[in-house]
XYZ file of C-alpha atoms in Angstrom:
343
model
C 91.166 115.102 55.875
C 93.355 115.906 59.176
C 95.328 118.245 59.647
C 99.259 117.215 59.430
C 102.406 117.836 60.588
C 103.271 118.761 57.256
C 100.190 121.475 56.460
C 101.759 123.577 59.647
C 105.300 123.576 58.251
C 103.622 124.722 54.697
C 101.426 126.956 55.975
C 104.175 128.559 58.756
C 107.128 128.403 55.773
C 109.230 126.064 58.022
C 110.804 122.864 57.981
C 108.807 119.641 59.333
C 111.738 119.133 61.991
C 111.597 122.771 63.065
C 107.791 122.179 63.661
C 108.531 118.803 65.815
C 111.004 121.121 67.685
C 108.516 124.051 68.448
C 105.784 120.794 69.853
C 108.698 119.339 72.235
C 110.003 122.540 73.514
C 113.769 123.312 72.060
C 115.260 126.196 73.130
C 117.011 126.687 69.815
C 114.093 127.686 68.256
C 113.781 131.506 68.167
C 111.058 133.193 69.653
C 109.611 134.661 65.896
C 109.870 131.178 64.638
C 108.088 129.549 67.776
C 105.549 132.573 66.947
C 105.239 131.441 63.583
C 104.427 128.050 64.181
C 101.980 128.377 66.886
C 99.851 130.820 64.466
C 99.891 128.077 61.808
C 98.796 125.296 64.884
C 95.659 127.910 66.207
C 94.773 128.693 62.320
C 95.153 125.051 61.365
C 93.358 123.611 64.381
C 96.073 120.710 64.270
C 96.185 118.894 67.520
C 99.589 116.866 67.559
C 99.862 113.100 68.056
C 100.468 112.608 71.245
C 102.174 109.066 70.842
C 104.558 110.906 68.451
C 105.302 113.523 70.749
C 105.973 111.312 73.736
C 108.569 108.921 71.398
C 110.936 112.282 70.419
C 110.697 112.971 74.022
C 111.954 109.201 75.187
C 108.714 109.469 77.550
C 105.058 108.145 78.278
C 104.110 110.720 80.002
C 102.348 108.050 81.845
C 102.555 106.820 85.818
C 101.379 103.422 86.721
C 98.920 102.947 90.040
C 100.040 99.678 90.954
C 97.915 97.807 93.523
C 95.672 94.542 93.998
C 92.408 94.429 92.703
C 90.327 91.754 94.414
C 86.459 91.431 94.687
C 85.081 94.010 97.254
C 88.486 95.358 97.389
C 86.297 98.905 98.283
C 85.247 97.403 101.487
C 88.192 95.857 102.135
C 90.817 98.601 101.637
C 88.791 102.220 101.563
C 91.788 103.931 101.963
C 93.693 102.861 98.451
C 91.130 104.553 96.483
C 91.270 107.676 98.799
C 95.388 107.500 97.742
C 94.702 107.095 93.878
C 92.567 109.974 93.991
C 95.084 112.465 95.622
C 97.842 111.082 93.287
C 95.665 111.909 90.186
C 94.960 115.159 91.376
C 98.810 115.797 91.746
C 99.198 114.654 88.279
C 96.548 116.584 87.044
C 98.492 120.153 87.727
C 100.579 118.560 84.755
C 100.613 116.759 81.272
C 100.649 113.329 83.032
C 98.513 110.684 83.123
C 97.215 107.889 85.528
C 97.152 103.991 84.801
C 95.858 101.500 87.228
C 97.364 98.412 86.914
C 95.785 95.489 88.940
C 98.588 93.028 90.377
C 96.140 90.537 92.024
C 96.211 87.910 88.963
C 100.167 87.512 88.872
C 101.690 84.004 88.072
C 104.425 84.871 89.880
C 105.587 87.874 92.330
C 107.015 90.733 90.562
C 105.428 89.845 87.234
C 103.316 92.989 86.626
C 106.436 95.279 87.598
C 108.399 93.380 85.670
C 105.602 93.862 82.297
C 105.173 97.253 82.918
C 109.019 98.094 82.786
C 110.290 95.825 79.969
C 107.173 97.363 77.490
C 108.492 100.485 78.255
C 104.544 101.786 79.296
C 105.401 104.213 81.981
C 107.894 106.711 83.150
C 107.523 105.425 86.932
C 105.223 103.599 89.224
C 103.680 104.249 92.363
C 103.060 101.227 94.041
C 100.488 100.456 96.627
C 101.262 98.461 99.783
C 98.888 95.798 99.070
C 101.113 95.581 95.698
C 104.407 95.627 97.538
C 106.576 91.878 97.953
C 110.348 91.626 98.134
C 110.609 90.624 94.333
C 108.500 93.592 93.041
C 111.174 95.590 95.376
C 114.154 93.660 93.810
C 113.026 94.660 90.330
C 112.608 98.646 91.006
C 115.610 98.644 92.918
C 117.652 96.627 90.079
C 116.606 98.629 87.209
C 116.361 101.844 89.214
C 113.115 102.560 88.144
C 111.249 105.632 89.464
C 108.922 104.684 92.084
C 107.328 105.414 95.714
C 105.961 102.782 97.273
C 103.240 103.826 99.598
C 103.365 101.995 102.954
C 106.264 101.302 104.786
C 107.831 97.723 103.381
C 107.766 94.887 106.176
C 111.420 94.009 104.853
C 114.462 95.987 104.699
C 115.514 97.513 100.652
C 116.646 100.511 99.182
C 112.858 101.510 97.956
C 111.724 105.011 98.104
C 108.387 104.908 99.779
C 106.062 107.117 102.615
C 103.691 106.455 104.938
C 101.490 107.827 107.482
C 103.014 107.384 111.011
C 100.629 105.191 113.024
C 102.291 105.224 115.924
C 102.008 108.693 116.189
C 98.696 108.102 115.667
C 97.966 106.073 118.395
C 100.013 108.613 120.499
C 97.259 111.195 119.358
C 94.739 108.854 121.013
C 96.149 108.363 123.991
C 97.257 111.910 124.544
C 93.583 112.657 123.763
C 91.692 110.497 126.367
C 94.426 111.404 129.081
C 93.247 115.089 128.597
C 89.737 113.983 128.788
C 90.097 112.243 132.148
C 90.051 108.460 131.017
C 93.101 107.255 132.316
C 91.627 103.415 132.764
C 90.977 102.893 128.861
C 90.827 99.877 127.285
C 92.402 99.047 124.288
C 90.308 96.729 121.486
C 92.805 95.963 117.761
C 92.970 93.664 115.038
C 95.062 90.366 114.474
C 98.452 90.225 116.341
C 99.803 90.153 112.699
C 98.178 93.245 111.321
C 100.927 95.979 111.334
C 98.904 98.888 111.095
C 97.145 97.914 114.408
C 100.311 97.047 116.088
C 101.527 100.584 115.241
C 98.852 102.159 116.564
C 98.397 100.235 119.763
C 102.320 100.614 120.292
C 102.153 104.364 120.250
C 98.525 104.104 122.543
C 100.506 102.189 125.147
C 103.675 103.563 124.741
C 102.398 106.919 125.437
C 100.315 106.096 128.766
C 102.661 104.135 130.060
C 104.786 107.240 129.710
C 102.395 109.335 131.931
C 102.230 106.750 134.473
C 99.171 104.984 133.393
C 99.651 101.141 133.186
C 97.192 99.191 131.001
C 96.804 95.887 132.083
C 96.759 92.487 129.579
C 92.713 92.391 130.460
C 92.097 95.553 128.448
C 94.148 95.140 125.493
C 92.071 92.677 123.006
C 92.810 91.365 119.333
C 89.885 90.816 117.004
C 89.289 90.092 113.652
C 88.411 93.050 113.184
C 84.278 92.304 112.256
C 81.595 93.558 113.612
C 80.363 90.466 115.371
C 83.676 89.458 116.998
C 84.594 93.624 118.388
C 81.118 93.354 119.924
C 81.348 89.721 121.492
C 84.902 91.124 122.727
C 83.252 94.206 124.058
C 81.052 92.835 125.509
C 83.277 90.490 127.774
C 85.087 93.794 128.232
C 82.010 95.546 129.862
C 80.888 92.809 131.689
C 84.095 91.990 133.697
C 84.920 93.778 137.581
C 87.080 95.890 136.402
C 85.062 97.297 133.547
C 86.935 100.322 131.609
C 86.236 104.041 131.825
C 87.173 104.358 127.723
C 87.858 102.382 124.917
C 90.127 102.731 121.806
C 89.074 101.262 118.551
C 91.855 100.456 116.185
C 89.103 100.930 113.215
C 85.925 101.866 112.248
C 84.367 97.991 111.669
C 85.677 97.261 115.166
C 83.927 100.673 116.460
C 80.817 99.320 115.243
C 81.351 96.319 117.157
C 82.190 98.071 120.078
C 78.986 100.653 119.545
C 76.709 97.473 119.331
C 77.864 95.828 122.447
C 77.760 99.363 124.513
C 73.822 99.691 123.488
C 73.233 96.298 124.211
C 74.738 96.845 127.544
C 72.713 99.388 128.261
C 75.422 102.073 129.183
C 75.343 105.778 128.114
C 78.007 107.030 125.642
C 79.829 108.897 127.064
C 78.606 109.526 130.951
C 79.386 105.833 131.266
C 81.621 104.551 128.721
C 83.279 106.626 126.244
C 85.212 105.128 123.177
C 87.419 106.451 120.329
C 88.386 105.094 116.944
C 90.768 106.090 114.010
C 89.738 107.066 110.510
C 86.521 109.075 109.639
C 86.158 106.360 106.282
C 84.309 104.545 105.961
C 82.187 103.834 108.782
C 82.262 106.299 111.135
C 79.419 108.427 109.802
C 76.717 105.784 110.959
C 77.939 105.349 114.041
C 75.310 106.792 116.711
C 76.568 109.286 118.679
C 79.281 109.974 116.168
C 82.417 109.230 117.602
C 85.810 110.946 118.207
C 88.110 109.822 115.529
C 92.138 110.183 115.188
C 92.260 110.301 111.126
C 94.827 110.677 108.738
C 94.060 112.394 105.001
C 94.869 109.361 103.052
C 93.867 111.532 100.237
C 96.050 114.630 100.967
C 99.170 111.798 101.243
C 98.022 110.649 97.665
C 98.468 113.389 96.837
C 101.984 114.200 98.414
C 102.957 110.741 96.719
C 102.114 112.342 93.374
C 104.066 115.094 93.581
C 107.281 113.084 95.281
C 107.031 110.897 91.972
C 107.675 113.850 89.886
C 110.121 114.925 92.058
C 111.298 111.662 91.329
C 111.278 111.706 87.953
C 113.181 115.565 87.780
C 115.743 114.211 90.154
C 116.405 110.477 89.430
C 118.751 109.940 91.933
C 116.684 111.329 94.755
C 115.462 109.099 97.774
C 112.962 109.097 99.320
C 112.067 107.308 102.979
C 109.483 108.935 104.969
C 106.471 109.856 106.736
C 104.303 112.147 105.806
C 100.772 113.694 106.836
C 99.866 114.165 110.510
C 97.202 112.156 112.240
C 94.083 115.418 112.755
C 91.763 114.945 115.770
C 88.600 114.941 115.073
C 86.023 115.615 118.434
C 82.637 113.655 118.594
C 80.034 112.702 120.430
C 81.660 109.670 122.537
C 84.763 111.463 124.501
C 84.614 114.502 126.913
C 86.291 116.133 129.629
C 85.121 114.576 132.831
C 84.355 116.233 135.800
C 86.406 115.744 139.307
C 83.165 113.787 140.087
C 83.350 111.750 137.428
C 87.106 110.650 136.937
C-alpha cells in the first residue's frame, strides 16, 4: 500500500497541513519540526506527489520549448536542437522540467501559445524563432506571460528575446581574411530574403569596406543555399577574369558547394583559392581540407536562454532584449597568412 501524506504526519506526531508546509518550504515551520518530518519522509520512504506539490505552490514547475516540428526539421534547422539542449541543461541545475511543444500543425497563428497558457501547463515558454509570428507575440505580450524568444523578431513588440549577433559575425570573417592577406574575397550567401545571411554579409562588407577594400557586385552571389546551386555559382565565380583570391561561405551546405566546384576546378586550397564558412554544425567536418569556420555556441546560448527564463520567472517584470554569445574563430585548413609573394 503507498505510503501517504497522512502515515508521515502519524508517524512524525504532526498535523497533515504542517507536513504539506515542511514539502513546499514555509519558513514558519521550526527547524525541530522540519527535523521531525524529514525523519518520518527518509524512514517512510514516501516520495510526495508531485502534481500536489506543484498546485499548493500555484506552479508547473514546467517550461515549454516552443518551435516547429516539420519532417527533416534536423537537416533543416541543426541549430534548434543544439538550443533545446543548452536550455535543458540550464534547467537541469533545478527542479524544472522541459516540454517540447511542436507549433507546425496550428489552425491558426498563435494557437499553440494560446493552448499552452489558457490550460495553465507551464510557468513560461521559450519560444524558438521558427515558432515566432506577430500573433504568438501579441498573446505573450497581452497576458504578460514569461517568455524569451530566441531570435531576434522581424517586427517591432515588447518581447523579451536574444540572439547571436550575426553581423558581428560576419565582421569576424572579414577581419579574419584581411589579416590573412585576402583582401579580393568573394562573397557567396543565401536568398536575398534570408536574414541571417543578410546579417552576416552586412557585417562582411561593412567591415572591408571600412579598411578600404571595395567588393564589387561580381563577387557577392545569392544561392539557395544547396549544394548543387553554391557549386554552379562557384564555379562561374572561378571561371570569370577577375577570379577571387578568397571566398566567404554564409553556411556549411553552401561550403560544400563551394568545396565541390574548387576540386573540380582544379585549384589548390589554399595556395590558390582559400575559402571560409560559418558554423562548425553540421557539415563542416566532411569538408576536405577542413575549413576555417566563424561559429557561434548555439548550445552555450541555449543555455544562457535557460537561465534568462528563470531569471524571468524570479523577476517578472524584467526585460530582456539582447545579444548574447560571441562568434569564436575557429582556424582550418583553407585560410593562411600569405606571403608578400603571394598577396
Amino acid at each position: 500500500m503507498a505510503i501517504t501524506i497522512s502515515d508521515v504526519a502519524k508517524e512524525a506526531g504532526v498535523s497533515i497541513s504542517t507536513v504539506s508546509k515542511v514539502l513546499n518550504g514555509w519558513t514558519t515551520i521550526s527547524p525541530a519540526t522540519k527535523e521531525k518530518v524529514q525523519a518520518a519522509i527518509q524512514k517512510l520512504n514516501y516520495t510526495p506527489n508531485a502534481r500536489a506539490v506543484n498546485f499548493a505552490r500555484q506552479a508547473t514547475m514546467n517550461i515549454v520549448f516552443l518551435t516547429a516540428l516539420t519532417q527533416n526539421e534536423a537537416y533543416k534547422n541543426p541549430h534548434m536542437f543544439d538550443i533545446m539542449c543548452g536550455v535543458q541543461n540550464a534547467l537541469a541545475e533545478t527542479s524544472y522540467s522541459l516540454t517540447l511543444v511542436d507549433t507546425s500543425r496550428e489552425s491558426y497563428p498563435g494557437e499553440t501559445v494560446s493552448r499552452v497558457i489558457s490550460q495553465k501547463c507551464a510557468d513560461a515558454i521559450v519560444v524558438h524563432g521558427s515558432a515566432i509570428s506577430k500573433e504568438t507575440a501579441q498573446l505573450l505580450v497581452k497576458e504578460k506571460y514569461p517568455h524569451i524568444v530566441i531570435g531576434h523578431p522581424s517586427f517591432s513588440s515588447q518581447l523579451c528575446w536574444m540572439d547571436t549577433n550575426h553581423t558581428l559575425a560576419g565582421e569576424f570573417a572579414a577581419e579574419h581574411m584581411i589579416s590573412c592577406g585576402y583582401t579580393d574575397t568573394a562573397f557567396i550567401g543565401g536568398k536575398r530574403t534570408d536574414v541571417i545571411s543578410i546579417q552576416r554579409q552586412k557585417g562582411f562588407l561593412g567591415l572591408m569596406n571600412k579598411y578600404g577594400y571595395q567588393v564589387t557586385d561580381e563577387h557577392i552571389l545569392y544561392t539557395d543555399s544547396s549544394i548543387a546551386e553554391s557549386c554552379r555559382a562557384t564555379l562561374r565565380l572561378l571561371s570569370s577574369q577577375a577570379r577571387p583570391r578568397a571566398i566567404v561561405c554564409e553556411n556549411n551546405m553552401i561550403a560544400l558547394g563551394v568545396s565541390k566546384a574548387i576540386e573540380k576546378s582544379g585549384l589548390r586550397v589554399p595556395e590558390e583559392i582559400a575559402f571560409l564558412t560559418f558554423d562548425v554544425y553540421p557539415y563542416s567536418a566532411i569538408i576536405d581540407p577542413l575549413p576555417t569556420v566563424i561559429d557561434i555556441n548555439m548550445y552555450d546560448m541555449g543555455r544562457q536562454a535557460g537561465m534568462m527564463i528563470l531569471h524571468k520567472l524570479a523577476n517578472p517584470d524584467l526585460q530582456i532584449q539582447s545579444f548574447t554569445t560571441l562568434p569564436l574563430l575557429i582556424q582550418g585548413k583553407t585560410t593562411c597568412t600569405l606571403s608578400d609573394s603571394q598577396i
